[in-house]
Short mmCIF file of C-alpha atoms in Angstrom, two decimals:
data_model
loop_
_atom_site.label_atom_id
_atom_site.label_comp_id
_atom_site.label_asym_id
_atom_site.label_seq_id
_atom_site.Cartn_x
_atom_site.Cartn_y
_atom_site.Cartn_z
CA MET D 1 36.09 11.58 -1.43
CA SER D 2 35.21 15.19 -0.96
CA SER D 3 32.55 15.46 -3.68
CA GLU D 4 30.08 13.27 -5.53
CA ASN D 5 31.44 11.52 -8.62
CA LYS D 6 30.04 12.96 -11.87
CA MET D 7 28.66 9.53 -12.78
CA GLY D 8 26.01 10.08 -10.13
CA THR D 9 25.20 13.76 -10.74
CA MET D 10 25.87 14.92 -14.31
CA PRO D 11 22.87 15.01 -16.70
CA GLU D 12 22.72 11.68 -18.50
CA GLY D 13 23.12 12.96 -22.07
CA LYS D 14 26.07 15.13 -21.14
CA LEU D 15 27.60 12.29 -19.10
CA ILE D 16 27.42 9.91 -22.06
CA VAL D 17 29.18 12.42 -24.30
CA THR D 18 31.86 13.55 -21.85
CA MET D 19 32.76 10.04 -20.71
CA SER D 20 32.39 8.14 -23.96
CA PHE D 21 33.82 10.60 -26.49
CA PRO D 22 37.44 10.42 -25.27
CA ILE D 23 37.29 6.60 -25.22
CA MET D 24 35.59 6.47 -28.61
CA LEU D 25 38.19 8.79 -30.11
CA SER D 26 41.09 6.87 -28.63
CA MET D 27 39.72 3.51 -29.79
CA LEU D 28 39.03 4.97 -33.22
CA VAL D 29 42.67 5.99 -33.42
CA GLN D 30 43.69 2.53 -32.18
CA ALA D 31 41.64 0.96 -34.99
CA LEU D 32 43.25 3.38 -37.43
CA TYR D 33 46.76 2.32 -36.48
CA ASN D 34 45.72 -1.33 -36.86
CA ILE D 35 44.68 -0.44 -40.40
CA VAL D 36 47.98 1.37 -40.95
CA ASP D 37 49.82 -1.69 -39.58
CA SER D 38 48.18 -4.03 -42.09
CA ALA D 39 48.50 -1.52 -44.93
CA PHE D 40 52.28 -1.41 -44.42
CA VAL D 41 52.53 -5.21 -44.14
CA ALA D 42 50.50 -5.62 -47.35
CA ARG D 43 53.23 -3.71 -49.18
CA ILE D 44 55.74 -6.45 -48.32
CA SER D 45 53.74 -9.23 -49.99
CA GLU D 46 50.42 -11.06 -49.83
CA ASP D 47 52.26 -13.84 -47.95
CA ALA D 48 53.16 -11.29 -45.27
CA LEU D 49 49.56 -10.10 -45.05
CA THR D 50 48.38 -13.71 -44.76
CA ALA D 51 50.95 -14.42 -42.01
CA VAL D 52 49.75 -11.46 -39.94
CA SER D 53 46.10 -12.43 -40.59
CA LEU D 54 46.77 -15.97 -39.33
CA ALA D 55 48.56 -14.61 -36.24
CA PHE D 56 45.76 -12.15 -35.48
CA PRO D 57 43.57 -14.61 -33.50
CA VAL D 58 46.36 -14.87 -30.92
CA GLN D 59 46.29 -11.11 -30.44
CA LEU D 60 42.50 -11.22 -30.24
CA LEU D 61 42.72 -13.87 -27.51
CA MET D 62 45.13 -11.77 -25.45
CA ILE D 63 42.89 -8.75 -25.86
CA ALA D 64 39.93 -10.90 -24.82
CA VAL D 65 41.59 -11.99 -21.57
CA ALA D 66 42.78 -8.43 -20.87
CA THR D 67 39.28 -7.14 -21.57
CA GLY D 68 37.77 -9.66 -19.17
CA ALA D 69 40.09 -8.59 -16.37
CA GLY D 70 39.37 -4.96 -17.20
CA VAL D 71 35.60 -5.44 -17.16
CA GLY D 72 35.80 -7.21 -13.81
CA VAL D 73 37.92 -4.44 -12.30
CA ASN D 74 35.74 -1.78 -13.90
CA ALA D 75 32.45 -3.15 -12.61
CA LEU D 76 33.68 -3.92 -9.07
CA LEU D 77 35.61 -0.67 -8.69
CA SER D 78 32.82 1.61 -9.93
CA ARG D 79 30.29 -0.17 -7.72
CA ARG D 80 32.50 0.26 -4.63
CA LEU D 81 32.93 3.92 -5.44
CA GLY D 82 29.15 4.29 -5.80
CA GLN D 83 28.79 2.67 -2.36
CA LYS D 84 31.46 5.05 -0.92
CA LYS D 85 33.77 2.15 0.05
CA GLN D 86 37.17 3.66 -0.73
CA ALA D 87 39.39 1.03 0.89
CA GLU D 88 37.63 -1.76 -0.97
CA ALA D 89 37.89 0.17 -4.23
CA ASP D 90 41.66 0.53 -3.76
CA ALA D 91 41.98 -3.20 -3.04
CA VAL D 92 40.14 -4.01 -6.27
CA ALA D 93 42.56 -1.84 -8.23
CA VAL D 94 45.75 -3.44 -6.87
CA ASN D 95 44.43 -6.99 -7.24
CA GLY D 96 43.46 -6.17 -10.82
CA VAL D 97 47.06 -5.20 -11.59
CA PHE D 98 48.33 -8.43 -10.00
CA LEU D 99 45.93 -10.56 -12.06
CA SER D 100 47.04 -8.84 -15.28
CA VAL D 101 50.69 -9.64 -14.57
CA CYS D 102 49.76 -13.31 -14.11
CA PHE D 103 47.97 -13.37 -17.47
CA TRP D 104 50.98 -11.82 -19.22
CA LEU D 105 53.33 -14.52 -17.90
CA VAL D 106 50.98 -17.30 -19.05
CA PHE D 107 50.78 -15.96 -22.62
CA ALA D 108 54.52 -15.35 -22.81
CA VAL D 109 55.18 -19.03 -22.07
CA LEU D 110 52.47 -20.25 -24.45
CA GLY D 111 53.76 -18.07 -27.28
CA LEU D 112 57.31 -19.36 -26.92
CA LEU D 113 56.25 -23.00 -26.80
CA PHE D 114 53.40 -23.19 -29.31
CA GLY D 115 53.63 -20.19 -31.67
CA ARG D 116 55.01 -22.11 -34.67
CA ALA D 117 52.62 -25.03 -34.20
CA PHE D 118 49.66 -22.64 -34.23
CA ILE D 119 50.64 -20.98 -37.54
CA ALA D 120 51.62 -24.30 -39.15
CA ALA D 121 48.13 -25.66 -38.41
CA PHE D 122 46.74 -23.37 -41.13
CA THR D 123 49.38 -23.38 -43.87
CA ASP D 124 52.43 -25.28 -45.09
CA VAL D 125 53.91 -22.34 -47.00
CA PRO D 126 57.37 -21.92 -45.36
CA ALA D 127 57.53 -18.13 -45.75
CA VAL D 128 54.10 -17.66 -44.19
CA VAL D 129 54.93 -20.03 -41.32
CA ASP D 130 58.23 -18.24 -40.57
CA MET D 131 56.77 -14.73 -40.68
CA GLY D 132 53.71 -15.72 -38.66
CA THR D 133 55.79 -17.48 -36.01
CA SER D 134 58.07 -14.49 -35.56
CA TYR D 135 55.08 -12.17 -35.25
CA VAL D 136 53.31 -14.37 -32.69
CA THR D 137 56.46 -14.80 -30.58
CA VAL D 138 57.11 -11.07 -30.30
CA VAL D 139 53.54 -10.06 -29.45
CA THR D 140 53.11 -12.76 -26.79
CA VAL D 141 56.47 -12.47 -25.01
CA ALA D 142 56.10 -8.68 -24.76
CA SER D 143 52.36 -8.78 -24.03
CA CYS D 144 52.80 -7.01 -20.67
CA GLY D 145 51.88 -3.89 -22.62
CA VAL D 146 48.50 -5.37 -23.57
CA PHE D 147 47.47 -6.66 -20.16
CA LEU D 148 48.73 -3.85 -17.95
CA LEU D 149 47.62 -1.10 -20.36
CA PHE D 150 44.07 -2.49 -20.27
CA VAL D 151 43.90 -2.48 -16.47
CA ALA D 152 45.45 1.02 -16.27
CA GLU D 153 42.81 2.31 -18.68
CA ARG D 154 39.97 0.62 -16.80
CA LEU D 155 41.05 2.32 -13.58
CA MET D 156 40.63 5.63 -15.39
CA GLN D 157 37.28 4.64 -16.87
CA ALA D 158 35.86 3.33 -13.60
CA THR D 159 36.53 6.67 -11.92
CA GLY D 160 35.23 8.75 -14.83
CA SER D 161 38.69 9.95 -15.93
CA THR D 162 38.24 9.07 -19.59
CA VAL D 163 40.29 11.97 -20.95
CA TYR D 164 43.42 10.35 -19.49
CA HIS D 165 42.45 7.10 -21.23
CA MET D 166 42.37 9.02 -24.50
CA ILE D 167 45.83 10.45 -23.88
CA THR D 168 47.45 7.04 -23.38
CA GLN D 169 45.77 5.57 -26.46
CA LEU D 170 46.72 8.53 -28.66
CA ILE D 171 50.36 8.37 -27.61
CA GLY D 172 50.51 4.63 -28.30
CA ALA D 173 48.78 5.00 -31.66
CA VAL D 174 51.00 7.83 -32.89
CA LEU D 175 54.15 6.03 -31.78
CA ASN D 176 53.05 2.86 -33.59
CA CYS D 177 52.40 4.77 -36.82
CA VAL D 178 55.88 6.31 -36.62
CA LEU D 179 57.68 3.05 -35.81
CA ASP D 180 55.88 0.89 -38.39
CA PRO D 181 57.61 2.15 -41.56
CA LEU D 182 60.94 2.54 -39.74
CA LEU D 183 61.05 -1.06 -38.49
CA ILE D 184 59.23 -2.77 -41.37
CA PHE D 185 61.15 -1.20 -44.26
CA GLY D 186 64.37 -0.13 -42.51
CA LEU D 187 64.11 3.64 -42.89
CA ALA D 188 66.29 6.27 -41.18
CA GLY D 189 69.03 3.77 -40.33
CA PHE D 190 66.76 1.19 -38.70
CA PRO D 191 67.06 -2.47 -39.81
CA ALA D 192 64.43 -3.76 -42.26
CA LEU D 193 62.61 -6.38 -40.14
CA GLY D 194 59.44 -6.97 -42.17
CA THR D 195 56.59 -8.52 -40.20
CA THR D 196 58.83 -8.81 -37.13
CA GLY D 197 59.26 -5.04 -37.32
CA ALA D 198 55.48 -4.62 -37.36
CA ALA D 199 55.23 -6.75 -34.20
CA LEU D 200 58.01 -4.79 -32.49
CA ALA D 201 56.37 -1.47 -33.37
CA THR D 202 53.14 -2.73 -31.80
CA VAL D 203 54.62 -3.95 -28.51
CA ILE D 204 56.93 -0.93 -28.05
CA SER D 205 53.92 1.35 -28.48
CA GLN D 206 51.81 -0.69 -26.05
CA ILE D 207 54.51 -0.77 -23.37
CA THR D 208 55.07 2.99 -23.69
CA ALA D 209 51.33 3.69 -23.38
CA MET D 210 51.16 1.30 -20.40
CA ALA D 211 53.91 3.18 -18.56
CA ILE D 212 52.20 6.51 -19.20
CA GLY D 213 48.85 5.05 -18.09
CA PHE D 214 50.22 3.99 -14.71
CA PHE D 215 52.00 7.31 -14.25
CA ILE D 216 48.72 9.14 -14.85
CA ASN D 217 46.83 6.88 -12.44
CA ILE D 218 49.38 7.34 -9.67
CA LYS D 219 49.82 11.07 -10.20
CA PHE D 220 46.39 12.37 -11.22
CA ASN D 221 43.68 9.77 -10.52
CA HIS D 222 42.73 10.71 -6.95
CA ASP D 223 39.64 8.46 -6.79
CA VAL D 224 41.74 5.30 -6.53
CA HIS D 225 45.09 4.61 -4.87
CA LEU D 226 47.58 1.97 -6.02
CA ARG D 227 49.49 0.83 -2.94
CA VAL D 228 51.99 -1.98 -3.53
CA ARG D 229 53.55 -1.99 -0.07
CA GLY D 230 52.19 -4.81 2.03
CA PHE D 231 50.11 -6.17 -0.85
CA ARG D 232 48.80 -9.70 -0.63
CA PRO D 233 46.51 -11.22 -3.24
CA ASP D 234 42.91 -11.26 -2.04
CA ALA D 235 41.18 -14.46 -3.17
CA GLU D 236 37.71 -12.99 -2.74
CA ILE D 237 38.47 -9.92 -4.84
CA LEU D 238 40.32 -11.93 -7.49
CA GLY D 239 37.39 -14.35 -7.62
CA GLY D 240 34.98 -11.43 -8.04
CA ILE D 241 37.02 -9.93 -10.87
CA ILE D 242 37.20 -13.30 -12.65
CA ARG D 243 33.53 -14.07 -12.04
CA ILE D 244 32.37 -10.78 -13.58
CA GLY D 245 35.11 -10.61 -16.19
CA LEU D 246 35.10 -14.24 -17.38
CA PRO D 247 31.93 -13.88 -19.46
CA ALA D 248 33.37 -10.73 -21.04
CA ALA D 249 36.66 -12.53 -21.73
CA VAL D 250 34.88 -15.50 -23.26
CA GLN D 251 32.68 -13.09 -25.20
CA GLN D 252 35.68 -11.25 -26.61
CA SER D 253 37.61 -14.46 -27.26
CA LEU D 254 34.76 -15.67 -29.43
CA MET D 255 36.06 -13.32 -32.10
CA SER D 256 39.33 -15.25 -32.00
CA VAL D 257 37.44 -18.53 -32.31
CA LEU D 258 35.35 -17.06 -35.14
CA THR D 259 38.46 -15.89 -36.98
CA VAL D 260 40.15 -19.29 -36.64
CA GLY D 261 36.98 -21.05 -37.78
CA LEU D 262 36.48 -18.77 -40.77
CA ASN D 263 40.13 -19.11 -41.78
CA ARG D 264 39.55 -22.87 -41.86
CA ILE D 265 36.41 -22.43 -43.97
CA LEU D 266 37.97 -19.87 -46.33
CA MET D 267 41.38 -21.47 -46.94
CA PRO D 268 39.99 -24.18 -49.28
CA PHE D 269 38.59 -21.40 -51.49
CA SER D 270 41.90 -19.49 -51.68
CA GLN D 271 44.61 -17.78 -49.65
CA THR D 272 43.24 -14.50 -51.02
CA ALA D 273 39.92 -15.18 -49.26
CA VAL D 274 41.77 -15.48 -45.94
CA SER D 275 43.70 -12.27 -46.65
CA PHE D 276 40.44 -10.46 -47.47
CA TYR D 277 38.84 -11.51 -44.20
CA GLY D 278 41.90 -10.22 -42.32
CA VAL D 279 41.58 -6.91 -44.17
CA TYR D 280 37.83 -6.77 -43.56
CA TYR D 281 38.31 -7.31 -39.83
CA LYS D 282 40.67 -4.33 -39.63
CA LEU D 283 38.18 -2.17 -41.53
CA GLN D 284 35.33 -3.39 -39.33
CA ASN D 285 37.34 -2.47 -36.23
CA PHE D 286 37.52 1.11 -37.46
CA LEU D 287 33.71 1.19 -37.30
CA PHE D 288 33.15 -1.01 -34.24
CA MET D 289 35.83 0.52 -31.99
CA PRO D 290 33.83 3.71 -31.28
CA VAL D 291 30.86 1.53 -30.27
CA TYR D 292 33.12 -0.57 -28.05
CA GLY D 293 34.47 2.68 -26.60
CA LEU D 294 30.92 3.80 -25.86
CA ASN D 295 30.28 0.41 -24.25
CA ASN D 296 33.44 0.72 -22.11
CA ALA D 297 32.16 4.05 -20.80
CA LEU D 298 28.67 2.63 -20.27
CA ILE D 299 29.75 -0.21 -17.94
CA PRO D 300 31.11 1.99 -15.09
CA MET D 301 28.20 4.44 -15.47
CA ILE D 302 25.71 1.60 -15.05
CA GLY D 303 27.75 0.02 -12.24
CA TYR D 304 28.08 3.29 -10.32
CA ASN D 305 24.38 4.12 -10.50
CA PHE D 306 23.41 0.53 -9.70
CA GLY D 307 25.57 0.81 -6.59
CA ALA D 308 23.82 4.11 -5.83
CA GLN D 309 20.38 2.44 -6.45
CA ASN D 310 19.36 4.97 -9.10
CA ARG D 311 17.11 3.20 -11.59
CA ARG D 312 16.07 6.30 -13.54
CA ARG D 313 19.64 7.24 -14.43
CA ILE D 314 20.44 3.68 -15.52
CA GLU D 315 17.47 3.61 -17.89
CA ARG D 316 18.25 7.01 -19.41
CA ILE D 317 21.95 6.27 -19.85
CA THR D 318 21.15 3.00 -21.62
CA ARG D 319 18.64 4.68 -23.94
CA TYR D 320 21.04 7.47 -24.96
CA ALA D 321 23.83 4.95 -25.55
CA LEU D 322 21.56 2.91 -27.84
CA TYR D 323 20.68 5.95 -29.92
CA LEU D 324 24.34 6.86 -30.34
CA ALA D 325 25.53 3.33 -31.13
CA VAL D 326 22.85 2.65 -33.76
CA GLY D 327 23.53 6.04 -35.34
CA ILE D 328 27.23 5.25 -35.67
CA MET D 329 26.53 1.85 -37.18
CA ALA D 330 23.97 3.25 -39.63
CA ALA D 331 26.57 5.71 -40.89
CA GLY D 332 29.05 2.84 -41.18
CA THR D 333 26.59 0.78 -43.18
CA VAL D 334 26.24 3.60 -45.72
CA LEU D 335 30.04 3.97 -45.94
CA PHE D 336 30.73 0.27 -46.46
CA GLU D 337 27.91 -0.13 -49.00
CA ALA D 338 29.00 2.90 -51.02
CA LEU D 339 32.80 2.64 -50.96
CA PRO D 340 34.01 -0.98 -50.79
CA VAL D 341 36.58 -0.58 -53.58
CA PRO D 342 38.40 2.46 -52.11
CA LEU D 343 38.42 0.78 -48.69
CA LEU D 344 40.03 -2.38 -50.07
CA ARG D 345 42.48 -0.39 -52.19
CA LEU D 346 44.00 0.91 -48.94
CA PHE D 347 45.56 -2.56 -48.67
CA ASP D 348 46.79 -2.82 -52.28
CA ALA D 349 43.93 -5.20 -53.04
CA SER D 350 44.41 -7.24 -56.21
CA ASP D 351 41.63 -7.78 -58.72
CA ALA D 352 41.11 -11.22 -57.20
CA MET D 353 40.67 -9.74 -53.72
CA LEU D 354 38.26 -7.10 -55.07
CA ALA D 355 36.16 -9.80 -56.70
CA ILE D 356 35.84 -11.53 -53.31
CA GLY D 357 35.78 -8.45 -51.10
CA VAL D 358 33.27 -6.10 -52.70
CA PRO D 359 30.24 -8.43 -52.39
CA GLY D 360 31.59 -9.64 -49.04
CA ILE D 361 31.75 -6.16 -47.50
CA ARG D 362 28.34 -5.18 -48.84
CA THR D 363 26.70 -8.31 -47.47
CA ILE D 364 28.29 -8.14 -44.02
CA ALA D 365 27.46 -4.43 -43.68
CA LEU D 366 23.76 -5.31 -43.51
CA SER D 367 24.39 -6.62 -39.98
CA PHE D 368 25.99 -3.50 -38.47
CA CYS D 369 22.98 -1.82 -36.80
CA PHE D 370 21.87 -5.06 -35.14
CA ALA D 371 25.42 -5.56 -33.85
CA GLY D 372 25.62 -2.04 -32.38
CA ALA D 373 22.39 -2.45 -30.42
CA SER D 374 23.48 -5.87 -29.14
CA VAL D 375 26.81 -4.51 -27.88
CA ILE D 376 25.11 -1.75 -25.85
CA LEU D 377 22.46 -4.02 -24.33
CA SER D 378 25.22 -6.48 -23.39
CA GLY D 379 27.26 -3.68 -21.81
CA CYS D 380 24.29 -2.64 -19.70
CA MET D 381 23.94 -6.20 -18.41
CA GLN D 382 27.69 -6.33 -17.64
CA GLY D 383 27.42 -3.08 -15.68
CA LEU D 384 24.63 -4.65 -13.64
CA GLY D 385 26.94 -7.59 -12.87
CA ARG D 386 25.10 -10.03 -15.16
CA GLY D 387 27.91 -11.05 -17.47
CA GLY D 388 26.37 -14.47 -18.09
CA GLU D 389 23.47 -13.02 -20.06
CA SER D 390 25.79 -10.88 -22.18
CA LEU D 391 27.86 -14.00 -22.85
CA TRP D 392 24.84 -15.79 -24.31
CA VAL D 393 24.29 -12.89 -26.68
CA ALA D 394 27.91 -13.10 -27.81
CA LEU D 395 27.70 -16.88 -28.23
CA VAL D 396 24.75 -16.50 -30.58
CA ARG D 397 26.36 -13.64 -32.52
CA GLN D 398 29.85 -15.09 -32.90
CA LEU D 399 29.62 -18.87 -32.59
CA ILE D 400 26.30 -20.69 -32.33
CA VAL D 401 24.79 -19.21 -35.50
CA VAL D 402 27.57 -17.74 -37.60
CA LEU D 403 30.01 -20.67 -37.91
CA PRO D 404 27.44 -23.41 -38.62
CA ALA D 405 25.75 -21.09 -41.10
CA ALA D 406 29.10 -20.34 -42.76
CA VAL D 407 29.87 -24.07 -43.06
CA LEU D 408 26.51 -24.73 -44.72
CA LEU D 409 26.64 -21.68 -46.99
CA ALA D 410 30.19 -22.56 -48.08
CA GLN D 411 28.62 -25.51 -49.88
CA VAL D 412 26.78 -23.00 -52.07
CA SER D 413 29.54 -20.47 -52.86
CA LEU D 414 32.13 -18.18 -51.28
CA ASN D 415 29.82 -15.17 -51.64
CA ALA D 416 27.09 -17.05 -49.77
CA VAL D 417 29.40 -17.45 -46.74
CA TRP D 418 29.09 -13.75 -45.94
CA LEU D 419 25.32 -14.11 -45.39
CA SER D 420 26.12 -15.88 -42.13
CA PHE D 421 26.93 -12.49 -40.54
CA PRO D 422 23.52 -10.80 -41.00
CA LEU D 423 21.82 -14.03 -39.90
CA ALA D 424 23.89 -14.23 -36.70
CA GLU D 425 23.58 -10.55 -35.80
CA THR D 426 19.80 -10.59 -36.23
CA ALA D 427 19.51 -13.60 -33.93
CA GLY D 428 21.88 -11.98 -31.40
CA PHE D 429 19.85 -8.76 -31.37
CA VAL D 430 16.59 -10.58 -30.66
CA LEU D 431 18.20 -12.49 -27.79
CA ALA D 432 19.81 -9.32 -26.39
CA VAL D 433 16.45 -7.54 -26.23
CA LEU D 434 14.80 -10.47 -24.45
CA LEU D 435 17.59 -10.99 -21.91
CA HIS D 436 18.01 -7.26 -21.21
CA ARG D 437 14.31 -6.98 -20.48
CA ARG D 438 14.46 -9.93 -18.07
CA VAL D 439 17.57 -8.63 -16.26
CA THR D 440 16.23 -5.10 -15.81
CA GLN D 441 12.89 -6.37 -14.56
CA ARG D 442 14.63 -8.45 -11.91
CA LEU D 443 17.28 -5.97 -10.79
CA LEU D 444 15.83 -2.53 -11.45
CA ALA D 445 12.13 -3.00 -10.74
CA PRO D 446 12.71 -2.96 -6.92
CA LEU D 447 14.61 0.35 -7.19
CA SER D 448 13.02 3.77 -7.08
#
């Protein structure tokens, strides 16, 4: 490379803004089109909204696996670039693409074989089972868009080209918003496909964004080179990607486990409770996605400067990211506490859903600032190659505390169930602080 990458030279505050803002904006738009998706489905019927809510853990699991592969590629690639090892960086990129194709094929087969059984495990309502099965089948068989889009975006992030990442996300989001009403309700001569139309709109948008992402990488991303000719899978590189990315994948998949577990806990109360949690998750994503975008930008910045042995930049980058993340979450807390009814009305919420949702949203919102800080501290540890510690934080936040607490609190009342979120996020924050301190003392103390 002819010049130093900006991740090693740009002032830390400016670097955080220039690298994270495009990702934050694109992920915010992605969260918005998820909200639009559910808002359109809710206008079909509450059964349709429930079907999509029950299918959502499958999508979360695919995103988790794709995220894990992306984090592994991101961390290895940025570190190799920081060490000025171009050939090794290129090999990481190509092996990352190969691994993503393998994951797509696995989920396509699983979706075809077990989609109906998964939905039927939660409900015996025929309409919900049929709609949920159709949705799951479409999004798994055509999941190449999920897996390959994630790796294409991580190649951009790892090299600091986050504006291109924003372009691919914006195109996919806009296309999804256009296709949703056309394919769900049968407008402008399109067939009315209901929830299947929502699934098709999603996968068409993802595949289009994926194609654009690879075009941009090949044409404009000069810091990494995708060479297919003569490619052979490299077991060492693939093992490195999986080793770093597996904790991130497990961490992300915990949200799928949490959603399945909560659906089990909430279904005995009412189907409306399950529908509310599905709605809440989409609203939460609108707030959390910018923080996840900031975290996605943080990982390659930390990895690059760790490869360059620059402790001071790592510490400053982490501090600025914490300030920004907690600020975003504080604003979100105010929004969710003040406006729960208008937020739920976006999804045609019935009076029954409002009775469940208003106290639910206000209780869960108390956990937001703790969650934002935990995400950033975990991202710093991932950038340093210590995914295991970040996994423990996620386990406490999304499994070890929240589900047992929800089971116990369900014995009191439905409203009490939502207290499990602030309890879990507080515990996760305390653990994140302790583990981050230990990791940085071990890895950064020897650096100048």
